[in-house]
PDB file of C-alpha atoms in Angstrom:
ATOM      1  CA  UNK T   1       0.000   0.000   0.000  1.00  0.00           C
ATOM      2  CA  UNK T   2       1.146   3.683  -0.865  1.00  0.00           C
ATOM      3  CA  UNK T   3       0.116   6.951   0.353  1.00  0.00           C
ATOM      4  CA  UNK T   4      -2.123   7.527  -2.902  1.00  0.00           C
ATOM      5  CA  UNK T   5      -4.149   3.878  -1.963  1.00  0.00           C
ATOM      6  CA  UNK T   6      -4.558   5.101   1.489  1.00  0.00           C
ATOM      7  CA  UNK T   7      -6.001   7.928   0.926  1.00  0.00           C
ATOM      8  CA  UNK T   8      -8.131   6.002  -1.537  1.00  0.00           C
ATOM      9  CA  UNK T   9      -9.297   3.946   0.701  1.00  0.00           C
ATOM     10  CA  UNK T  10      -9.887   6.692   3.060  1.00  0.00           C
ATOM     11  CA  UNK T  11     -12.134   8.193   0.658  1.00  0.00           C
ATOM     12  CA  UNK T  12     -13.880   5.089  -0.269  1.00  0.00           C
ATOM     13  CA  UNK T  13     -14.699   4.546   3.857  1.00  0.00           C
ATOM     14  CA  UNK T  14     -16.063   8.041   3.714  1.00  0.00           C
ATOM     15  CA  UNK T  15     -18.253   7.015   0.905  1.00  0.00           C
ATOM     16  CA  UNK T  16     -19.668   3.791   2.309  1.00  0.00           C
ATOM     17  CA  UNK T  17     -20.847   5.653   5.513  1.00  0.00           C
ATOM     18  CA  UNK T  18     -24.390   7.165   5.727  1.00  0.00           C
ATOM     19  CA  UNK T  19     -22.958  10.427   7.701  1.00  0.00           C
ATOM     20  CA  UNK T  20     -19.462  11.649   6.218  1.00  0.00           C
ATOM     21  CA  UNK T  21     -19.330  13.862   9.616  1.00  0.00           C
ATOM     22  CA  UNK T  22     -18.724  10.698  11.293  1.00  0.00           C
ATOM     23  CA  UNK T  23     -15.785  10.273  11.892  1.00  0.00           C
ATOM     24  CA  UNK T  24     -15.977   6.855  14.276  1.00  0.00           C
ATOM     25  CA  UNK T  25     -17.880   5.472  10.846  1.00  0.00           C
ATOM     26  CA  UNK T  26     -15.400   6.102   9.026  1.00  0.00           C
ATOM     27  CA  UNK T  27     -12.747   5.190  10.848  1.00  0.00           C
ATOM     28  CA  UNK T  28     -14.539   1.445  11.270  1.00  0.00           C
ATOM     29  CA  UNK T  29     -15.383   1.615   7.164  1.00  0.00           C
ATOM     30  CA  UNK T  30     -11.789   2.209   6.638  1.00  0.00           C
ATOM     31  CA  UNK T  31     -10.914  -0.969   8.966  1.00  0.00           C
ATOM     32  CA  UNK T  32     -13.608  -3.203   7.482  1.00  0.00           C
ATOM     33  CA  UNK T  33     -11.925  -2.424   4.035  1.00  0.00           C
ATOM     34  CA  UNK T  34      -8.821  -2.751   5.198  1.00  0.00           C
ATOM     35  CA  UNK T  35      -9.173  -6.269   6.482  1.00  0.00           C
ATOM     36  CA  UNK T  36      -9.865  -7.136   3.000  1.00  0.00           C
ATOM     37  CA  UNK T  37      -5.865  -6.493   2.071  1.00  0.00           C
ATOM     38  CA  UNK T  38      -2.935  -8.994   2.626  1.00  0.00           C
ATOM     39  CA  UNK T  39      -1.350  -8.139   5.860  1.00  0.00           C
ATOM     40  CA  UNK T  40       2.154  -6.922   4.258  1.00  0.00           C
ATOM     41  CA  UNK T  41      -0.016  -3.931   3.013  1.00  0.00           C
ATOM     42  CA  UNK T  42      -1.740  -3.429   6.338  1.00  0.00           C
ATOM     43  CA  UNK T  43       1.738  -2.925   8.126  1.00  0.00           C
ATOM     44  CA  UNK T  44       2.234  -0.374   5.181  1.00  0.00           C
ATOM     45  CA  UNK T  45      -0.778   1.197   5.806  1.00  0.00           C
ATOM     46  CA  UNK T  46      -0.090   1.512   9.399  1.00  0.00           C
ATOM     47  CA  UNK T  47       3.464   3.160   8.398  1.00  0.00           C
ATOM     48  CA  UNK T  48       1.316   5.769   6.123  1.00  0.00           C
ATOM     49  CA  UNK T  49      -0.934   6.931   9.033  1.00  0.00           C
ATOM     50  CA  UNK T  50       1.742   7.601  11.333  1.00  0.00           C
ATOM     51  CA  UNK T  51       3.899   9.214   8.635  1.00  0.00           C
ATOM     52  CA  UNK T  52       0.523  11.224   8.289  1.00  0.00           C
ATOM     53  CA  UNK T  53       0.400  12.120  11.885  1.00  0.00           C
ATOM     54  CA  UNK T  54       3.846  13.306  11.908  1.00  0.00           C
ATOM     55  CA  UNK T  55       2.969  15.324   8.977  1.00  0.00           C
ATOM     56  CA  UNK T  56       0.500  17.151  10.770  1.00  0.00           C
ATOM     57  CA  UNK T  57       2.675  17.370  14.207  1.00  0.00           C
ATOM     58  CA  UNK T  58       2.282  21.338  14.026  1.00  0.00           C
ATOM     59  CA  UNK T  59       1.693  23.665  16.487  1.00  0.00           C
ATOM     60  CA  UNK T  60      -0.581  25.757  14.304  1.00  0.00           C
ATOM     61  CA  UNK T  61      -2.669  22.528  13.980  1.00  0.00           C
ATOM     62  CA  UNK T  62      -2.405  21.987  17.566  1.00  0.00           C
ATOM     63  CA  UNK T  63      -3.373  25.544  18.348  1.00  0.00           C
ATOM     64  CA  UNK T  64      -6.608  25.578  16.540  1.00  0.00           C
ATOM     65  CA  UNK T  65      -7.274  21.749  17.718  1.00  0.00           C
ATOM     66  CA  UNK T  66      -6.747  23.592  21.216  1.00  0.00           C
ATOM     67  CA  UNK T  67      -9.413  26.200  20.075  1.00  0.00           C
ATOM     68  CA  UNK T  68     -12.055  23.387  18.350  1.00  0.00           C
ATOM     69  CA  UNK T  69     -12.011  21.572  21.319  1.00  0.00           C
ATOM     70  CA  UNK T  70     -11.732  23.728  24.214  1.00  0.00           C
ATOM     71  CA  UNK T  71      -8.192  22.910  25.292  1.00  0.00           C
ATOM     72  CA  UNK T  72      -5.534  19.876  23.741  1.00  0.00           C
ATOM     73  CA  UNK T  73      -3.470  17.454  25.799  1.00  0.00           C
ATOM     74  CA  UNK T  74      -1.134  15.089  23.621  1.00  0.00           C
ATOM     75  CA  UNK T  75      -3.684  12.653  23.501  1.00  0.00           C
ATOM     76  CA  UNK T  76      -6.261  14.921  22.103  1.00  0.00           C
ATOM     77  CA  UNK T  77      -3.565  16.029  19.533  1.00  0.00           C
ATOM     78  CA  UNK T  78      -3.259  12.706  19.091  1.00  0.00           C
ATOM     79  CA  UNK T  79      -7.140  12.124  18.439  1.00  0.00           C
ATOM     80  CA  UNK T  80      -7.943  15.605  16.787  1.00  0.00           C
ATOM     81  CA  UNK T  81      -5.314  14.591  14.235  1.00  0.00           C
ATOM     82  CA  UNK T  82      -7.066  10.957  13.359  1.00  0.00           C
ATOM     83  CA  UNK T  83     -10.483  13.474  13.001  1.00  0.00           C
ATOM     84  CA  UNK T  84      -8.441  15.291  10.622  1.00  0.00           C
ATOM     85  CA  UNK T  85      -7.084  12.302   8.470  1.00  0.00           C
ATOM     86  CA  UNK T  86     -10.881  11.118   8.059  1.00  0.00           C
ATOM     87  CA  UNK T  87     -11.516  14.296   6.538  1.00  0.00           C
ATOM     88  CA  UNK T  88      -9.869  13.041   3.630  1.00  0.00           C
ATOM     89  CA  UNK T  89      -6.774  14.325   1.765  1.00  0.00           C
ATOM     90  CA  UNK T  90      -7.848  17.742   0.547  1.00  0.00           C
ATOM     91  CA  UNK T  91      -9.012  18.790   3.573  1.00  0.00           C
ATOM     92  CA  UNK T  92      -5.894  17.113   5.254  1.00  0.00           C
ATOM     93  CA  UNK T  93      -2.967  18.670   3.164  1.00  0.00           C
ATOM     94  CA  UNK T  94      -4.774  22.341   3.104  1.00  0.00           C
ATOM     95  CA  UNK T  95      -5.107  22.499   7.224  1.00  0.00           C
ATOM     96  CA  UNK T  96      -1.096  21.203   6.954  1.00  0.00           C
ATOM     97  CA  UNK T  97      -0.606  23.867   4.676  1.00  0.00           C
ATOM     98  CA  UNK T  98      -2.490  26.524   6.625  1.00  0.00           C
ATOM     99  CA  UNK T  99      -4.375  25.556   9.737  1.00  0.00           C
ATOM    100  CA  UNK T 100      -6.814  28.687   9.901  1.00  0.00           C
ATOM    101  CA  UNK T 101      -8.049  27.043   6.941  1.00  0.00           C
ATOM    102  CA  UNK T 102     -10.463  24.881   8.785  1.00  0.00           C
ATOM    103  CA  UNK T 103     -12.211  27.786   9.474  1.00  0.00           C
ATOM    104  CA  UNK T 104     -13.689  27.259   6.237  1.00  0.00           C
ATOM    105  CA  UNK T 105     -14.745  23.741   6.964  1.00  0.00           C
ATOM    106  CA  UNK T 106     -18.524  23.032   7.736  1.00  0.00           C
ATOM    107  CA  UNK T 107     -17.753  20.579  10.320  1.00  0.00           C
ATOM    108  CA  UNK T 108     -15.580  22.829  12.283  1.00  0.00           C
ATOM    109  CA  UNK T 109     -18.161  25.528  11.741  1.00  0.00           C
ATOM    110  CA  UNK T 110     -20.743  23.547  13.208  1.00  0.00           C
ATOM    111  CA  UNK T 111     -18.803  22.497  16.068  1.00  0.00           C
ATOM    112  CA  UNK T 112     -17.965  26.248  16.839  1.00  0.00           C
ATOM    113  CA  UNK T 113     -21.738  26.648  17.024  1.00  0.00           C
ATOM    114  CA  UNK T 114     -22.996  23.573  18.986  1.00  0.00           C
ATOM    115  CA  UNK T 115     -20.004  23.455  21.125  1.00  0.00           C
ATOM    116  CA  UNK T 116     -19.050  19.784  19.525  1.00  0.00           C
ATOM    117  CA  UNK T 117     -15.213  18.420  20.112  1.00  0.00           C
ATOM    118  CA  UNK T 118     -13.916  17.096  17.144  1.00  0.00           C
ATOM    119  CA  UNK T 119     -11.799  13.762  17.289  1.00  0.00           C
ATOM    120  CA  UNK T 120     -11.507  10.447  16.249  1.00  0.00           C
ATOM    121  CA  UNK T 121      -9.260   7.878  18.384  1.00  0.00           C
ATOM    122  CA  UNK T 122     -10.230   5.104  16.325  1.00  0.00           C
ATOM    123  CA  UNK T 123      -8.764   6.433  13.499  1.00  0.00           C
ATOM    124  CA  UNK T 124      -5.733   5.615  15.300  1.00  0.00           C
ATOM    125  CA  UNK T 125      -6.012   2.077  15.396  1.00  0.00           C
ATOM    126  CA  UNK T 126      -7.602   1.743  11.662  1.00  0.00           C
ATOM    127  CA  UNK T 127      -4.226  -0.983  10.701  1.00  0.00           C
ATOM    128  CA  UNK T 128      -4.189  -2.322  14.413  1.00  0.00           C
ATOM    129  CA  UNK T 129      -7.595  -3.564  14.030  1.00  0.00           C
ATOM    130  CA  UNK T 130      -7.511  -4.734  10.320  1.00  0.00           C
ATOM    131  CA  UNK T 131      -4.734  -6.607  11.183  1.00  0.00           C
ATOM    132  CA  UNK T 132      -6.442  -8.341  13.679  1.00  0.00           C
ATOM    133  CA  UNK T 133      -9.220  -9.299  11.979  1.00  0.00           C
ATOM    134  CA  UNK T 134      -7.437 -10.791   8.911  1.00  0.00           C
ATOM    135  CA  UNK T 135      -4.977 -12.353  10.863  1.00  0.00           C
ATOM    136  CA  UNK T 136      -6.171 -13.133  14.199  1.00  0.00           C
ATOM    137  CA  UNK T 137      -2.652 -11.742  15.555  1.00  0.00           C
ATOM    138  CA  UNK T 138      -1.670  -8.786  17.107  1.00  0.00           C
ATOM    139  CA  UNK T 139       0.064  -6.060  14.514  1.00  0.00           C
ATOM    140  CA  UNK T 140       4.083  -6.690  15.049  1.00  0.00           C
ATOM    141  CA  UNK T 141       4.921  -3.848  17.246  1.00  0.00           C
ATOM    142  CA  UNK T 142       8.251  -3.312  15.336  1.00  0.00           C
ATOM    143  CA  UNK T 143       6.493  -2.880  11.976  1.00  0.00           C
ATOM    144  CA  UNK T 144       6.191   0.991  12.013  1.00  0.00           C
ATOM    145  CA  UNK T 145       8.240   3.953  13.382  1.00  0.00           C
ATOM    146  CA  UNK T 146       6.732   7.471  14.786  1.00  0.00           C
ATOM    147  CA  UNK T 147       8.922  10.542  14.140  1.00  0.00           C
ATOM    148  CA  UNK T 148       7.787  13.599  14.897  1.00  0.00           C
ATOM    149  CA  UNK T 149       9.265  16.755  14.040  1.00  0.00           C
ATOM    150  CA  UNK T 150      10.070  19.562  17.049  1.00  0.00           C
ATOM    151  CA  UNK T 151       7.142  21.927  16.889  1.00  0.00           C
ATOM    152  CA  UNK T 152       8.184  25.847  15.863  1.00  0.00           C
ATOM    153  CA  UNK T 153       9.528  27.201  18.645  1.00  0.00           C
ATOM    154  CA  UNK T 154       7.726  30.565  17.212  1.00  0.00           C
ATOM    155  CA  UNK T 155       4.302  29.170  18.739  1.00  0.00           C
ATOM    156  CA  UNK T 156       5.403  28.088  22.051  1.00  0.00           C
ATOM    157  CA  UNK T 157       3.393  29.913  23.610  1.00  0.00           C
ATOM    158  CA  UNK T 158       0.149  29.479  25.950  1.00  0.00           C
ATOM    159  CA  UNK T 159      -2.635  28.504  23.319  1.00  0.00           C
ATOM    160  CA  UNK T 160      -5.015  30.521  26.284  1.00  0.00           C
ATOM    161  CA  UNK T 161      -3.034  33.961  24.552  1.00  0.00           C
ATOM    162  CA  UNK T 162      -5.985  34.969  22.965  1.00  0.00           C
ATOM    163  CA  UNK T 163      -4.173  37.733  21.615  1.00  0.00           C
ATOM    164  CA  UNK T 164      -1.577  35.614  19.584  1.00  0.00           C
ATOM    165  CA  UNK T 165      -4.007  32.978  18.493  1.00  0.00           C
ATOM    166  CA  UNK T 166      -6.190  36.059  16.860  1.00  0.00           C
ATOM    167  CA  UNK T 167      -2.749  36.997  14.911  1.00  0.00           C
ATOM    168  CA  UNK T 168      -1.460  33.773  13.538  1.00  0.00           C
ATOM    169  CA  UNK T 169      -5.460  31.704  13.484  1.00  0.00           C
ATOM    170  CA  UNK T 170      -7.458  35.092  12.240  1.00  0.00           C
ATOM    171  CA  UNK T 171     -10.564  33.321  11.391  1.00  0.00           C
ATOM    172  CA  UNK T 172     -10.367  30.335  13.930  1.00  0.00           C
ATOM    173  CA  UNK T 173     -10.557  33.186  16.131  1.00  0.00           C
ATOM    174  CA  UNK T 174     -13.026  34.680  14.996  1.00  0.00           C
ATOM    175  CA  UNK T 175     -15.275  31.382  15.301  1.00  0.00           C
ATOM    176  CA  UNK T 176     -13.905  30.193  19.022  1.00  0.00           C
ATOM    177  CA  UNK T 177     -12.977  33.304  20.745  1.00  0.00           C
ATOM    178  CA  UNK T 178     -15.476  36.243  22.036  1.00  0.00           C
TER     179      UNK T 178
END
């Protein structure tokens, strides 16, 4: 499996799922079709959505997960992140690119107004669980590395600075903060 089948079969899970909002759905779609594959490209899948994750190891990302969701530990990060992937790869690679850009998203606009967290931990174990079911066994723990990158030491800051969240996340501001 390769980045362009994942995301393929990320879009197809969002596609087989009566509420494309639903990110839990998805996330179990994308395991159900998963299970389908030989485990070789399981593991590689695996490897994709943690190269993903690192991709999207940013602290403006983190900074407006902080603002969607009322505050962000790692785990939430973690969890807003595997949200993000099931939004499939446009949305994905434009909130990388610029994070205020989910400002524009109908999800996180809705969320704003109904006071909704957005997250997905099961996201997380899409390959751990496809694994399982095709194989019975646990995924090989050794089959997949994590690297993250250092965040920008420009943002380390205290994401409760309303002030600099307004200047670098303009219109996630304008959504999240009175």
């Amino acid at each position: 499996m390769d980045l362009e089948q994942f995301w393929n079969l990320i879009e197809q899970a969002r596609g087989g799922v009566a509420d494309a909002t639903d990110s839990e759905d998805i996330a179990d779609q994308a395991t159900a079709l998963l299970a389908a594959h030989e485990p070789r490209q399981i593991i590689d899948a695996q490897q994709i959505l943690w190269d993903l994750m690192a991709a999207s190891f940013q602290a403006p990302v983190w900074a407006a997960a902080y603002l969607i969701n009322g505050g962000c530990s790692d785990d939430g990060f973690d969890y807003f992140r595997g949200w993000l992937i099931c939004q499939g790869r446009t949305v994905f690679e434009q909130v990388v690119a610029d994070a205020d850009q989910l400002a524009d998203l109908p999800a996180v606009r809705a969320a704003a107004a109904e006071g909704i967290d957005l997250e997905s931990e099961q996201t997380l174990s899409i390959a751990w669980d496809a694994y399982e079911a095709a194989t019975g066994e646990e995924l090989p723990g050794d089959a997949f590395t994590i690297n993250y990158p250092a965040l920008d030491p420009a943002w380390n800051f205290d994401f409760e600075d309303n002030c600099k969240i307004a200047a670098r996340l303009p219109r996630m501001a304008a959504l999240y903060l009175d």
